[in-house]
Amino acid sequence: MLPGMRQAIGILTIETRRQGLVEITREISRWTAEQGIAAGLLTLFCRHTSASLLIQENAAPEVRQDLEDYFARLAPEDPTAYAHDDEGPDDMPAHLRTALTNVQLSIPLIDRRLALGTWQGIYLFEHRRRPHRREIALHLIGE
């Protein structure tokens, strides 16, 4: 590592209540600010195969609903469509939705703040119907 560079690692635990998008921008921003790094790169990694991460509009709730509805149509819960159903009819559709989105995000840190646009928020996308405890690994490197 270059002189003056620092890094921080952590785990953020998110309790989901249902299938859908959960905004985690505030929690991520709080953790990042606590690290005391002014400029660098934050990497987020979702440690699951049935949940994912998105950067998406955080102003209009209709955007979240439209995204949830779109993925429900794209990977429907149809028990006749999939061989894998070990944990129920939402199991394989959850894996497909994760494959079509991201489990990792990288966000620059500029002047101690995440370089998100005005209407951008960070979301955990829960693809299973029942509540889960999800873990997001955080890695921040910078100075």
PDB file of C-alpha atoms in Angstrom:
ATOM      1  CA  MET A   1       0.000   0.000   0.000  1.00  0.00           C
ATOM      2  CA  LEU A   2       1.242   3.511  -0.785  1.00  0.00           C
ATOM      3  CA  PRO A   3       2.406   5.760   2.076  1.00  0.00           C
ATOM      4  CA  GLY A   4      -0.535   7.709   3.516  1.00  0.00           C
ATOM      5  CA  MET A   5      -3.066   5.171   2.279  1.00  0.00           C
ATOM      6  CA  ARG A   6      -5.352   3.536   4.809  1.00  0.00           C
ATOM      7  CA  GLN A   7      -8.020   0.911   4.610  1.00  0.00           C
ATOM      8  CA  ALA A   8     -10.998  -0.116   6.677  1.00  0.00           C
ATOM      9  CA  ILE A   9     -13.134  -3.232   6.552  1.00  0.00           C
ATOM     10  CA  GLY A  10     -16.453  -4.049   8.139  1.00  0.00           C
ATOM     11  CA  ILE A  11     -19.679  -5.998   7.925  1.00  0.00           C
ATOM     12  CA  LEU A  12     -23.075  -4.320   7.776  1.00  0.00           C
ATOM     13  CA  THR A  13     -25.988  -6.542   8.808  1.00  0.00           C
ATOM     14  CA  ILE A  14     -29.393  -5.751   7.319  1.00  0.00           C
ATOM     15  CA  GLU A  15     -32.614  -7.351   8.553  1.00  0.00           C
ATOM     16  CA  THR A  16     -35.063  -7.578   5.660  1.00  0.00           C
ATOM     17  CA  ARG A  17     -38.787  -7.902   6.258  1.00  0.00           C
ATOM     18  CA  ARG A  18     -39.942  -8.985   2.820  1.00  0.00           C
ATOM     19  CA  GLN A  19     -39.032  -9.219  -0.842  1.00  0.00           C
ATOM     20  CA  GLY A  20     -38.076  -5.861  -2.336  1.00  0.00           C
ATOM     21  CA  LEU A  21     -35.657  -2.948  -2.256  1.00  0.00           C
ATOM     22  CA  VAL A  22     -34.287  -1.753   1.086  1.00  0.00           C
ATOM     23  CA  GLU A  23     -32.423   1.553   1.014  1.00  0.00           C
ATOM     24  CA  ILE A  24     -29.134   1.310   2.923  1.00  0.00           C
ATOM     25  CA  THR A  25     -27.530   4.616   1.874  1.00  0.00           C
ATOM     26  CA  ARG A  26     -27.697   6.130   5.360  1.00  0.00           C
ATOM     27  CA  GLU A  27     -26.056   3.117   7.034  1.00  0.00           C
ATOM     28  CA  ILE A  28     -23.308   2.942   4.406  1.00  0.00           C
ATOM     29  CA  SER A  29     -22.664   6.707   4.594  1.00  0.00           C
ATOM     30  CA  ARG A  30     -22.502   6.585   8.406  1.00  0.00           C
ATOM     31  CA  TRP A  31     -19.989   3.729   8.392  1.00  0.00           C
ATOM     32  CA  THR A  32     -17.878   5.455   5.731  1.00  0.00           C
ATOM     33  CA  ALA A  33     -17.796   8.741   7.677  1.00  0.00           C
ATOM     34  CA  GLU A  34     -16.680   6.920  10.844  1.00  0.00           C
ATOM     35  CA  GLN A  35     -13.545   5.686   9.066  1.00  0.00           C
ATOM     36  CA  GLY A  36     -12.015   9.184   8.744  1.00  0.00           C
ATOM     37  CA  ILE A  37     -10.886   8.716   5.149  1.00  0.00           C
ATOM     38  CA  ALA A  38     -11.279  11.788   2.892  1.00  0.00           C
ATOM     39  CA  ALA A  39     -10.716  10.330  -0.578  1.00  0.00           C
ATOM     40  CA  GLY A  40     -10.755   6.777  -1.825  1.00  0.00           C
ATOM     41  CA  LEU A  41     -12.909   3.931  -3.018  1.00  0.00           C
ATOM     42  CA  LEU A  42     -15.611   2.022  -1.164  1.00  0.00           C
ATOM     43  CA  THR A  43     -16.392  -1.520  -2.257  1.00  0.00           C
ATOM     44  CA  LEU A  44     -19.588  -3.212  -1.076  1.00  0.00           C
ATOM     45  CA  PHE A  45     -20.097  -6.961  -1.432  1.00  0.00           C
ATOM     46  CA  CYS A  46     -23.357  -8.810  -0.722  1.00  0.00           C
ATOM     47  CA  ARG A  47     -22.521 -12.196   0.824  1.00  0.00           C
ATOM     48  CA  HIS A  48     -25.614 -13.982  -0.505  1.00  0.00           C
ATOM     49  CA  THR A  49     -26.896 -15.680  -3.676  1.00  0.00           C
ATOM     50  CA  SER A  50     -30.524 -14.606  -3.275  1.00  0.00           C
ATOM     51  CA  ALA A  51     -30.050 -10.877  -2.616  1.00  0.00           C
ATOM     52  CA  SER A  52     -28.161  -8.196  -4.503  1.00  0.00           C
ATOM     53  CA  LEU A  53     -27.043  -4.561  -4.502  1.00  0.00           C
ATOM     54  CA  LEU A  54     -28.220  -1.676  -6.673  1.00  0.00           C
ATOM     55  CA  ILE A  55     -27.640   2.031  -7.039  1.00  0.00           C
ATOM     56  CA  GLN A  56     -30.981   3.466  -8.039  1.00  0.00           C
ATOM     57  CA  GLU A  57     -33.262   6.493  -7.808  1.00  0.00           C
ATOM     58  CA  ASN A  58     -34.196   7.279  -4.219  1.00  0.00           C
ATOM     59  CA  ALA A  59     -36.742  10.069  -4.691  1.00  0.00           C
ATOM     60  CA  ALA A  60     -39.791   8.478  -6.327  1.00  0.00           C
ATOM     61  CA  PRO A  61     -41.124   5.321  -4.622  1.00  0.00           C
ATOM     62  CA  GLU A  62     -42.733   4.335  -7.930  1.00  0.00           C
ATOM     63  CA  VAL A  63     -39.264   3.551  -9.294  1.00  0.00           C
ATOM     64  CA  ARG A  64     -38.706   0.944  -6.596  1.00  0.00           C
ATOM     65  CA  GLN A  65     -42.142  -0.575  -7.161  1.00  0.00           C
ATOM     66  CA  ASP A  66     -41.645  -0.668 -10.931  1.00  0.00           C
ATOM     67  CA  LEU A  67     -38.267  -2.403 -10.495  1.00  0.00           C
ATOM     68  CA  GLU A  68     -39.728  -4.973  -8.115  1.00  0.00           C
ATOM     69  CA  ASP A  69     -42.625  -5.626 -10.504  1.00  0.00           C
ATOM     70  CA  TYR A  70     -40.280  -5.917 -13.498  1.00  0.00           C
ATOM     71  CA  PHE A  71     -38.073  -8.530 -11.825  1.00  0.00           C
ATOM     72  CA  ALA A  72     -41.166 -10.467 -10.709  1.00  0.00           C
ATOM     73  CA  ARG A  73     -42.183 -10.707 -14.383  1.00  0.00           C
ATOM     74  CA  LEU A  74     -38.640 -11.435 -15.565  1.00  0.00           C
ATOM     75  CA  ALA A  75     -38.057 -14.304 -13.108  1.00  0.00           C
ATOM     76  CA  PRO A  76     -41.529 -15.394 -11.997  1.00  0.00           C
ATOM     77  CA  GLU A  77     -42.269 -17.728  -9.108  1.00  0.00           C
ATOM     78  CA  ASP A  78     -43.503 -20.575 -11.282  1.00  0.00           C
ATOM     79  CA  PRO A  79     -42.949 -23.998  -9.670  1.00  0.00           C
ATOM     80  CA  THR A  80     -43.174 -25.697 -13.087  1.00  0.00           C
ATOM     81  CA  ALA A  81     -40.367 -23.583 -14.575  1.00  0.00           C
ATOM     82  CA  TYR A  82     -37.388 -24.618 -12.405  1.00  0.00           C
ATOM     83  CA  ALA A  83     -35.774 -27.804 -11.136  1.00  0.00           C
ATOM     84  CA  HIS A  84     -34.225 -26.086  -8.086  1.00  0.00           C
ATOM     85  CA  ASP A  85     -36.775 -25.373  -5.357  1.00  0.00           C
ATOM     86  CA  ASP A  86     -35.002 -26.559  -2.185  1.00  0.00           C
ATOM     87  CA  GLU A  87     -36.282 -23.603  -0.155  1.00  0.00           C
ATOM     88  CA  GLY A  88     -39.619 -23.042  -1.871  1.00  0.00           C
ATOM     89  CA  PRO A  89     -41.054 -21.486  -5.026  1.00  0.00           C
ATOM     90  CA  ASP A  90     -39.151 -18.202  -4.573  1.00  0.00           C
ATOM     91  CA  ASP A  91     -35.758 -19.962  -4.330  1.00  0.00           C
ATOM     92  CA  MET A  92     -34.681 -20.250  -7.982  1.00  0.00           C
ATOM     93  CA  PRO A  93     -36.276 -16.942  -9.052  1.00  0.00           C
ATOM     94  CA  ALA A  94     -34.209 -15.287  -6.283  1.00  0.00           C
ATOM     95  CA  HIS A  95     -30.995 -16.769  -7.726  1.00  0.00           C
ATOM     96  CA  LEU A  96     -31.941 -15.592 -11.225  1.00  0.00           C
ATOM     97  CA  ARG A  97     -32.682 -12.054 -10.002  1.00  0.00           C
ATOM     98  CA  THR A  98     -29.314 -11.953  -8.243  1.00  0.00           C
ATOM     99  CA  ALA A  99     -27.558 -13.149 -11.416  1.00  0.00           C
ATOM    100  CA  LEU A 100     -29.201 -10.312 -13.370  1.00  0.00           C
ATOM    101  CA  THR A 101     -28.181  -7.592 -10.910  1.00  0.00           C
ATOM    102  CA  ASN A 102     -25.009  -7.048  -8.837  1.00  0.00           C
ATOM    103  CA  VAL A 103     -23.523  -8.455  -5.671  1.00  0.00           C
ATOM    104  CA  GLN A 104     -20.705  -5.870  -5.691  1.00  0.00           C
ATOM    105  CA  LEU A 105     -20.638  -2.090  -5.986  1.00  0.00           C
ATOM    106  CA  SER A 106     -17.716   0.359  -6.057  1.00  0.00           C
ATOM    107  CA  ILE A 107     -18.336   3.977  -5.100  1.00  0.00           C
ATOM    108  CA  PRO A 108     -15.710   6.752  -5.055  1.00  0.00           C
ATOM    109  CA  LEU A 109     -15.257   8.781  -1.878  1.00  0.00           C
ATOM    110  CA  ILE A 110     -14.617  12.482  -2.525  1.00  0.00           C
ATOM    111  CA  ASP A 111     -14.217  15.077   0.250  1.00  0.00           C
ATOM    112  CA  ARG A 112     -15.338  12.515   2.864  1.00  0.00           C
ATOM    113  CA  ARG A 113     -18.623  11.805   1.045  1.00  0.00           C
ATOM    114  CA  LEU A 114     -19.817   9.061  -1.250  1.00  0.00           C
ATOM    115  CA  ALA A 115     -19.822  10.409  -4.820  1.00  0.00           C
ATOM    116  CA  LEU A 116     -23.474   9.505  -5.386  1.00  0.00           C
ATOM    117  CA  GLY A 117     -25.590  11.650  -7.677  1.00  0.00           C
ATOM    118  CA  THR A 118     -28.440  13.797  -6.380  1.00  0.00           C
ATOM    119  CA  TRP A 119     -31.111  11.130  -6.784  1.00  0.00           C
ATOM    120  CA  GLN A 120     -28.981   8.032  -6.255  1.00  0.00           C
ATOM    121  CA  GLY A 121     -29.376   5.690  -3.318  1.00  0.00           C
ATOM    122  CA  ILE A 122     -27.782   2.366  -2.399  1.00  0.00           C
ATOM    123  CA  TYR A 123     -30.193  -0.546  -2.096  1.00  0.00           C
ATOM    124  CA  LEU A 124     -30.120  -4.102  -0.897  1.00  0.00           C
ATOM    125  CA  PHE A 125     -32.493  -5.991  -3.179  1.00  0.00           C
ATOM    126  CA  GLU A 126     -34.045  -8.833  -1.199  1.00  0.00           C
ATOM    127  CA  HIS A 127     -35.236 -11.489  -3.630  1.00  0.00           C
ATOM    128  CA  ARG A 128     -36.811 -13.877  -1.102  1.00  0.00           C
ATOM    129  CA  ARG A 129     -40.323 -13.442   0.335  1.00  0.00           C
ATOM    130  CA  ARG A 130     -39.588 -14.165   3.968  1.00  0.00           C
ATOM    131  CA  PRO A 131     -37.388 -12.033   6.285  1.00  0.00           C
ATOM    132  CA  HIS A 132     -33.637 -12.607   6.174  1.00  0.00           C
ATOM    133  CA  ARG A 133     -30.509 -11.380   7.892  1.00  0.00           C
ATOM    134  CA  ARG A 134     -28.203 -10.158   5.132  1.00  0.00           C
ATOM    135  CA  GLU A 135     -24.528  -9.246   5.396  1.00  0.00           C
ATOM    136  CA  ILE A 136     -22.753  -6.642   3.300  1.00  0.00           C
ATOM    137  CA  ALA A 137     -18.937  -6.688   3.434  1.00  0.00           C
ATOM    138  CA  LEU A 138     -17.430  -3.186   3.283  1.00  0.00           C
ATOM    139  CA  HIS A 139     -13.906  -2.285   2.189  1.00  0.00           C
ATOM    140  CA  LEU A 140     -12.741   1.325   2.075  1.00  0.00           C
ATOM    141  CA  ILE A 141      -9.292   2.293   0.840  1.00  0.00           C
ATOM    142  CA  GLY A 142      -7.962   5.821   0.582  1.00  0.00           C
ATOM    143  CA  GLU A 143      -6.317   8.661   2.425  1.00  0.00           C
TER     144      GLU A 143
END
